[in-house]
Short mmCIF file of C-alpha atoms in Angstrom, two decimals:
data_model
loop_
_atom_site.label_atom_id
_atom_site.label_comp_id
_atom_site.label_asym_id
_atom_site.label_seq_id
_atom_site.Cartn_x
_atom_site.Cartn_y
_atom_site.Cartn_z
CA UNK L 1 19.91 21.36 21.00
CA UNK L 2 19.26 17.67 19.39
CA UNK L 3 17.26 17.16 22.61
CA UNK L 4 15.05 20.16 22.59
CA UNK L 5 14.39 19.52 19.47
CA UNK L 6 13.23 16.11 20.25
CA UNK L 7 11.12 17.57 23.12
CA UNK L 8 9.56 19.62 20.79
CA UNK L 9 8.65 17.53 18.21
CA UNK L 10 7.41 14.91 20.55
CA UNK L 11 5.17 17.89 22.33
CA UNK L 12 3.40 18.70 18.75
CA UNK L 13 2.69 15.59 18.32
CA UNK L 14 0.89 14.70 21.43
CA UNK L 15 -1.01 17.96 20.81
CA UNK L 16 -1.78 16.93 17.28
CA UNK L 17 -3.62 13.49 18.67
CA UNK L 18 -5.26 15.24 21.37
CA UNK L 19 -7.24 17.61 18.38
CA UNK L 20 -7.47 14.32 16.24
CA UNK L 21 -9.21 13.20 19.76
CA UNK L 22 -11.01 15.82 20.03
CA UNK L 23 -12.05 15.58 16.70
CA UNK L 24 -13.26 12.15 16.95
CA UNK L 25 -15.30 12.80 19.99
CA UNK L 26 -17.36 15.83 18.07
CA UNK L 27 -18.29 13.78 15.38
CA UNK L 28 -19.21 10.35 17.62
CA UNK L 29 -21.19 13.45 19.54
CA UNK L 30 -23.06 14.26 16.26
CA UNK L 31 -24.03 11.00 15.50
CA UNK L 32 -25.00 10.88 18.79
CA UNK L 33 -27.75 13.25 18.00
CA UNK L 34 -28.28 11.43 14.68
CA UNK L 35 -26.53 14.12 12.28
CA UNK L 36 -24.88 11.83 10.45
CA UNK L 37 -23.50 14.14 7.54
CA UNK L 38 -21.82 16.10 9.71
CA UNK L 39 -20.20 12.85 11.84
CA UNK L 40 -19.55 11.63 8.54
CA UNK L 41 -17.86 14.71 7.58
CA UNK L 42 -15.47 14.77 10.36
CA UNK L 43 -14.29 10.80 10.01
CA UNK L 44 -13.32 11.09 6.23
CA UNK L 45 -11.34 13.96 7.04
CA UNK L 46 -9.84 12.04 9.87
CA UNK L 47 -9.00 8.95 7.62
CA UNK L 48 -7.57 11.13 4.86
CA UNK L 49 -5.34 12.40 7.17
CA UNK L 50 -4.07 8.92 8.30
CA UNK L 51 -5.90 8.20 10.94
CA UNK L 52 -6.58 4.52 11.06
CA UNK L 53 -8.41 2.09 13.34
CA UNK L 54 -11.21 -0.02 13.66
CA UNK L 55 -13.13 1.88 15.84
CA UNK L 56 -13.16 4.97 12.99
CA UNK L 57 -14.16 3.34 10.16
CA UNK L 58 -16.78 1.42 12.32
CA UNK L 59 -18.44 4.96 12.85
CA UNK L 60 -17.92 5.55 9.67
CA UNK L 61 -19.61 2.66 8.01
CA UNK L 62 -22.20 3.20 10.36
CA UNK L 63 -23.07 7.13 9.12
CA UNK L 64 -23.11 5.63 5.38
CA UNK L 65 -25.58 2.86 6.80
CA UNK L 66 -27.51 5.38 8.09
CA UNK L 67 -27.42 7.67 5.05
CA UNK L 68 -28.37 4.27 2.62
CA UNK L 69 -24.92 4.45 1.08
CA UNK L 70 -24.53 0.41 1.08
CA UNK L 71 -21.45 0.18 -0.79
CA UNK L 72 -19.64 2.56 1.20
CA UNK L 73 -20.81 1.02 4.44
CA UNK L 74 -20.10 -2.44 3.43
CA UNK L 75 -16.52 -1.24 2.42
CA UNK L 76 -15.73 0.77 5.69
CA UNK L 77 -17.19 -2.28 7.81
CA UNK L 78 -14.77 -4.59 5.70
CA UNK L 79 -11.79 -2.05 6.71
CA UNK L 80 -12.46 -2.44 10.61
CA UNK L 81 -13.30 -6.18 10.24
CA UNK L 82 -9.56 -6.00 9.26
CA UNK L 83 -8.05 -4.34 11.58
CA UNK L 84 -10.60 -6.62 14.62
CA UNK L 85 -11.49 -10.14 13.04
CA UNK L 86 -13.01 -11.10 15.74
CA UNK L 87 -15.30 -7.72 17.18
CA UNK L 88 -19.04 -9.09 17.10
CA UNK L 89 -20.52 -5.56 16.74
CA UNK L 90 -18.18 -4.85 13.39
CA UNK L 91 -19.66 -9.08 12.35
CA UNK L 92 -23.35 -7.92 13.07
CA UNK L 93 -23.26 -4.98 11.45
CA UNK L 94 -21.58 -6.03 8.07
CA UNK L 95 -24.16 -8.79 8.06
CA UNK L 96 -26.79 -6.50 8.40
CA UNK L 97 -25.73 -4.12 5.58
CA UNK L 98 -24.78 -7.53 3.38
CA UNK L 99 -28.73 -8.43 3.33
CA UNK L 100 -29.67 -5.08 1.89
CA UNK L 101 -27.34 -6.17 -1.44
CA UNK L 102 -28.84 -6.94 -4.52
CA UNK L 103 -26.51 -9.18 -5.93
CA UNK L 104 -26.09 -13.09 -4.62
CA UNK L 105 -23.23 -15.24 -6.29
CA UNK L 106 -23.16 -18.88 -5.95
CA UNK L 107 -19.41 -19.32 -4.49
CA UNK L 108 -17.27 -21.52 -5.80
CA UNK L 109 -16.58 -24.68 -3.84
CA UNK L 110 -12.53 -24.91 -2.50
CA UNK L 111 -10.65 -28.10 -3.60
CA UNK L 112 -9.66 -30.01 -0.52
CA UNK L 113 -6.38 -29.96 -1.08
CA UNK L 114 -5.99 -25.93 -1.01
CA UNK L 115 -8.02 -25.83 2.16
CA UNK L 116 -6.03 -28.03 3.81
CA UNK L 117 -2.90 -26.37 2.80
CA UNK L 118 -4.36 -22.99 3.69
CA UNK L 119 -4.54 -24.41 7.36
CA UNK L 120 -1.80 -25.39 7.48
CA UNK L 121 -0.71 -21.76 6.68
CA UNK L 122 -2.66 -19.79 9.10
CA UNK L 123 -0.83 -22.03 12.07
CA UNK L 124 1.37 -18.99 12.16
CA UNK L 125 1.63 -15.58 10.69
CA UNK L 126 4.40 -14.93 8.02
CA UNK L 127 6.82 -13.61 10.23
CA UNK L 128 7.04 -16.59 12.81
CA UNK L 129 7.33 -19.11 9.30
CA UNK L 130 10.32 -16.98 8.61
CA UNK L 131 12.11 -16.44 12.39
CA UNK L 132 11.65 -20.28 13.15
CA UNK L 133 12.77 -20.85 9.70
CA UNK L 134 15.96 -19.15 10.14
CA UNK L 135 16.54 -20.46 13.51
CA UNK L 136 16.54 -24.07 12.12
CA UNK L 137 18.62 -23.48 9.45
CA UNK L 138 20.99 -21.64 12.21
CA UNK L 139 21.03 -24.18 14.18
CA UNK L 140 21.44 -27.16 11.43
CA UNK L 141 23.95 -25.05 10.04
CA UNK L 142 26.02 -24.50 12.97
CA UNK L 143 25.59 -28.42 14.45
CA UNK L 144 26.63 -29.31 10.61
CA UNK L 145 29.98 -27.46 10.80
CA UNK L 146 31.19 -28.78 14.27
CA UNK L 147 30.11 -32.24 12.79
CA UNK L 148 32.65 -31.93 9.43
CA UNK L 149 35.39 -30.55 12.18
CA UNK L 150 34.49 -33.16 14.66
CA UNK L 151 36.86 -36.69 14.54
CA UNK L 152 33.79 -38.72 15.15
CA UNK L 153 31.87 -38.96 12.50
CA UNK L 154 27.66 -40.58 12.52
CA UNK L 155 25.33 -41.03 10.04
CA UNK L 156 22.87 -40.88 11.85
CA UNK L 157 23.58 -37.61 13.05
CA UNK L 158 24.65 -35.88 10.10
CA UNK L 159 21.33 -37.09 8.82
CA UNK L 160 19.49 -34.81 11.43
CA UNK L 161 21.53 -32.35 11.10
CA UNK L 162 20.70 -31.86 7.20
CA UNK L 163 16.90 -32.91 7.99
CA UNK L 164 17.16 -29.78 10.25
CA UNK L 165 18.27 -27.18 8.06
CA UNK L 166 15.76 -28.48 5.52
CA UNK L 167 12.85 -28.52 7.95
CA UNK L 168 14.17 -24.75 8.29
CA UNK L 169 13.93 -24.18 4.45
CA UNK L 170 10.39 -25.61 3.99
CA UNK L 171 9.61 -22.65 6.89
CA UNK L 172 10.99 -20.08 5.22
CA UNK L 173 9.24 -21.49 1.51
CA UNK L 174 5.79 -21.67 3.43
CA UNK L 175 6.61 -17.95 5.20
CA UNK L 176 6.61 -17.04 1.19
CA UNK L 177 4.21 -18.39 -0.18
CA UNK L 178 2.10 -17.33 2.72
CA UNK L 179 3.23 -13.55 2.62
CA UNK L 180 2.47 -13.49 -1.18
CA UNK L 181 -0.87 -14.13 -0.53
CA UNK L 182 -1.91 -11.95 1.87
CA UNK L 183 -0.33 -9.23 -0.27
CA UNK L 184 -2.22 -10.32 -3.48
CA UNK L 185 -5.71 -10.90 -1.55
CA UNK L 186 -6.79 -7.59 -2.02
CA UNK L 187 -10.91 -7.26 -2.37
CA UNK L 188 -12.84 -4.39 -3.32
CA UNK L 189 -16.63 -3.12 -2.66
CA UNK L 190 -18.68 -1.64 -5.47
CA UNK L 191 -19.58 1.59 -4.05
CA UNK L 192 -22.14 3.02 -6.63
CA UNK L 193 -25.65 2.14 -7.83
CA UNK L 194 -24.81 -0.30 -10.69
CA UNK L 195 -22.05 -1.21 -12.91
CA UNK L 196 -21.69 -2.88 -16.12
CA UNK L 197 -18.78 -5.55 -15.94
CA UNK L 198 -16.74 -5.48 -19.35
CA UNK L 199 -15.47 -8.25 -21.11
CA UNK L 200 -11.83 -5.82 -21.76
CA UNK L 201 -11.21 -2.23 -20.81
CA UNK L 202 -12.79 0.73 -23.14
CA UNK L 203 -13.49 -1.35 -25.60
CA UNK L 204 -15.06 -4.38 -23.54
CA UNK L 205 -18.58 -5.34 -24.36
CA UNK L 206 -21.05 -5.56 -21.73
CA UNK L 207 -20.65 -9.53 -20.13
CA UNK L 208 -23.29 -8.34 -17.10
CA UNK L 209 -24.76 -5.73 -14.66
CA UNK L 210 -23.41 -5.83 -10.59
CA UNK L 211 -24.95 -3.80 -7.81
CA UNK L 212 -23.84 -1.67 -4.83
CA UNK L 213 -22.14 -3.63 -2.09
CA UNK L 214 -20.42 -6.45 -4.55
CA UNK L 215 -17.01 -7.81 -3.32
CA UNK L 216 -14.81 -9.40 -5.76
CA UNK L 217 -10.80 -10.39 -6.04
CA UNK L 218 -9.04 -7.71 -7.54
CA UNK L 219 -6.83 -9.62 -10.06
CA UNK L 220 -5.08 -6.35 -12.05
CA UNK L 221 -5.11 -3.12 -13.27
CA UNK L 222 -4.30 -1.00 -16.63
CA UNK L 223 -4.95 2.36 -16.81
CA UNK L 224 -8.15 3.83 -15.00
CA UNK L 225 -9.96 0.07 -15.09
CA UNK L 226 -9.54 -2.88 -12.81
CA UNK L 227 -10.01 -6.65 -13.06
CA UNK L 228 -12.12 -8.56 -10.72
CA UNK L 229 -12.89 -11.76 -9.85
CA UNK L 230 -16.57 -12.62 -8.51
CA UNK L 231 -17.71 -15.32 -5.21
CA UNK L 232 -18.75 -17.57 -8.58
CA UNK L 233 -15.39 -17.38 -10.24
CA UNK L 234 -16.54 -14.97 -13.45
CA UNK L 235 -13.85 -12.18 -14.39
CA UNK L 236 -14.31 -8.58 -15.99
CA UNK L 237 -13.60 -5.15 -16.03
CA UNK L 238 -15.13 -2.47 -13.80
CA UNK L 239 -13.67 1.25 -13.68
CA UNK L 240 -11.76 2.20 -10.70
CA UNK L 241 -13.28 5.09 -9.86
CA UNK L 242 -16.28 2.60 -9.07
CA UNK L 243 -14.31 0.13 -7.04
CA UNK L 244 -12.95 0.90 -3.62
CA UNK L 245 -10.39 -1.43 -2.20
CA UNK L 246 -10.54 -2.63 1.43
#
């Protein structure tokens, strides 16, 4: 029974990505033909149902080119960069939509110390900073206790034994420190005309205007309001419903 079940199940869903195909290929096919509301139409409803790649919210950000919706273009093309870093089309085409921004910031300049620290972090991803960091400690661990059980005792190689396991625990503190920043890096694209940045939520007095197609640091949130932080290091409050994370 357990198995037809699992027959089953696995049968609905292949038939459920075949319509998402299907799906996908009727709205490529209308923008295609350069009806871009109704291509557009089709991908959100895709995305809100979960469907996620780079190649969708490409075709996406390209309909809201297309319609001159910046902000919403610049924020879909910033979801597929993503997802492929590296795909030249997705580059070009956020460039493109970039140049028809209003707003320029003068970034701030990176102290030489955090850039070469944040090299150092992107030699690996999180999760190989925390598998070779629990090797080593393994391993210095385990050559540590047949050392204290061993009669013959070295300095020297009780020594590398420790220096081992610590190597290890510098991995796994890197593998931290590296993993809380990618999940605190979040950015966000203005996706209407023109906002008013607020020096505190409700309240806030105006501190200055920003355009469609901004990206800034989201720092916080409280209540319906956000926090961001701008390319030239200023800070204020925007409303959420105005702010789209990537």
């Amino acid at each position: 029974m357990k198995r037809l079940l699992a027959i089953f199940f696995f049968v609905c869903g292949l038939n459920g990505f075949a319509n998402e195909q299907v799906r996908f290929e009727e709205a490529n096919k209308a923008y295609s033909e350069q009806q871009f509301d109704s291509a557009l139409e089709i991908y959100t409803q895709l995305i809100d149902e979960g469907w996620q790649s780079a190649a969708i919210y490409f075709n996406t950000a390209n309909c809201h080119y297309r319609l001159n919706s910046i902000g919403k273009a610049i924020l879909y093309y910033e979801k597929a960069k993503l997802l492929a870093p590296e795909d030249e089309d997705i580059i070009a085409n956020l460039k493109l939509a970039e140049s028809q921004k209003i707003d320029e910031f003068e970034v701030m300049p990176t102290p030489v110390f955090t850039r070469i620290f944040n090299s150092l972090l992107a030699v690996f991803s999180n999760s190989i900073w925390f598998i070779v960091g629990l090797i080593l400690i393994f391993l210095g661990a385990t050559a540590l206790t047949f050392f204290l059980v061993s009669k013959s005792k070295s300095t020297l190689r009780f020594g590398l034994y420790l220096t081992l396991g610590t190597i290890g625990l510098l991995f796994l503190f890197l593998g931290n420190i590296k993993l809380n920043q990618e999940e605190n890096n979040t950015f966000g694209v203005l996706t209407i005309a023109n906002a008013y940045v607020k020096s505190e939520p409700n309240i806030g007095e105006d501190l200055f205007i920003v355009h469609e197609g901004t990206k800034a640091h989201i720092e916080e949130t409280f209540s319906n309001w956000i926090k961001v932080r701008f390319p030239d290091g200023k800070t204020g409050w925007l409303l959420a419903e105005s702010f789209e994370s990537i």
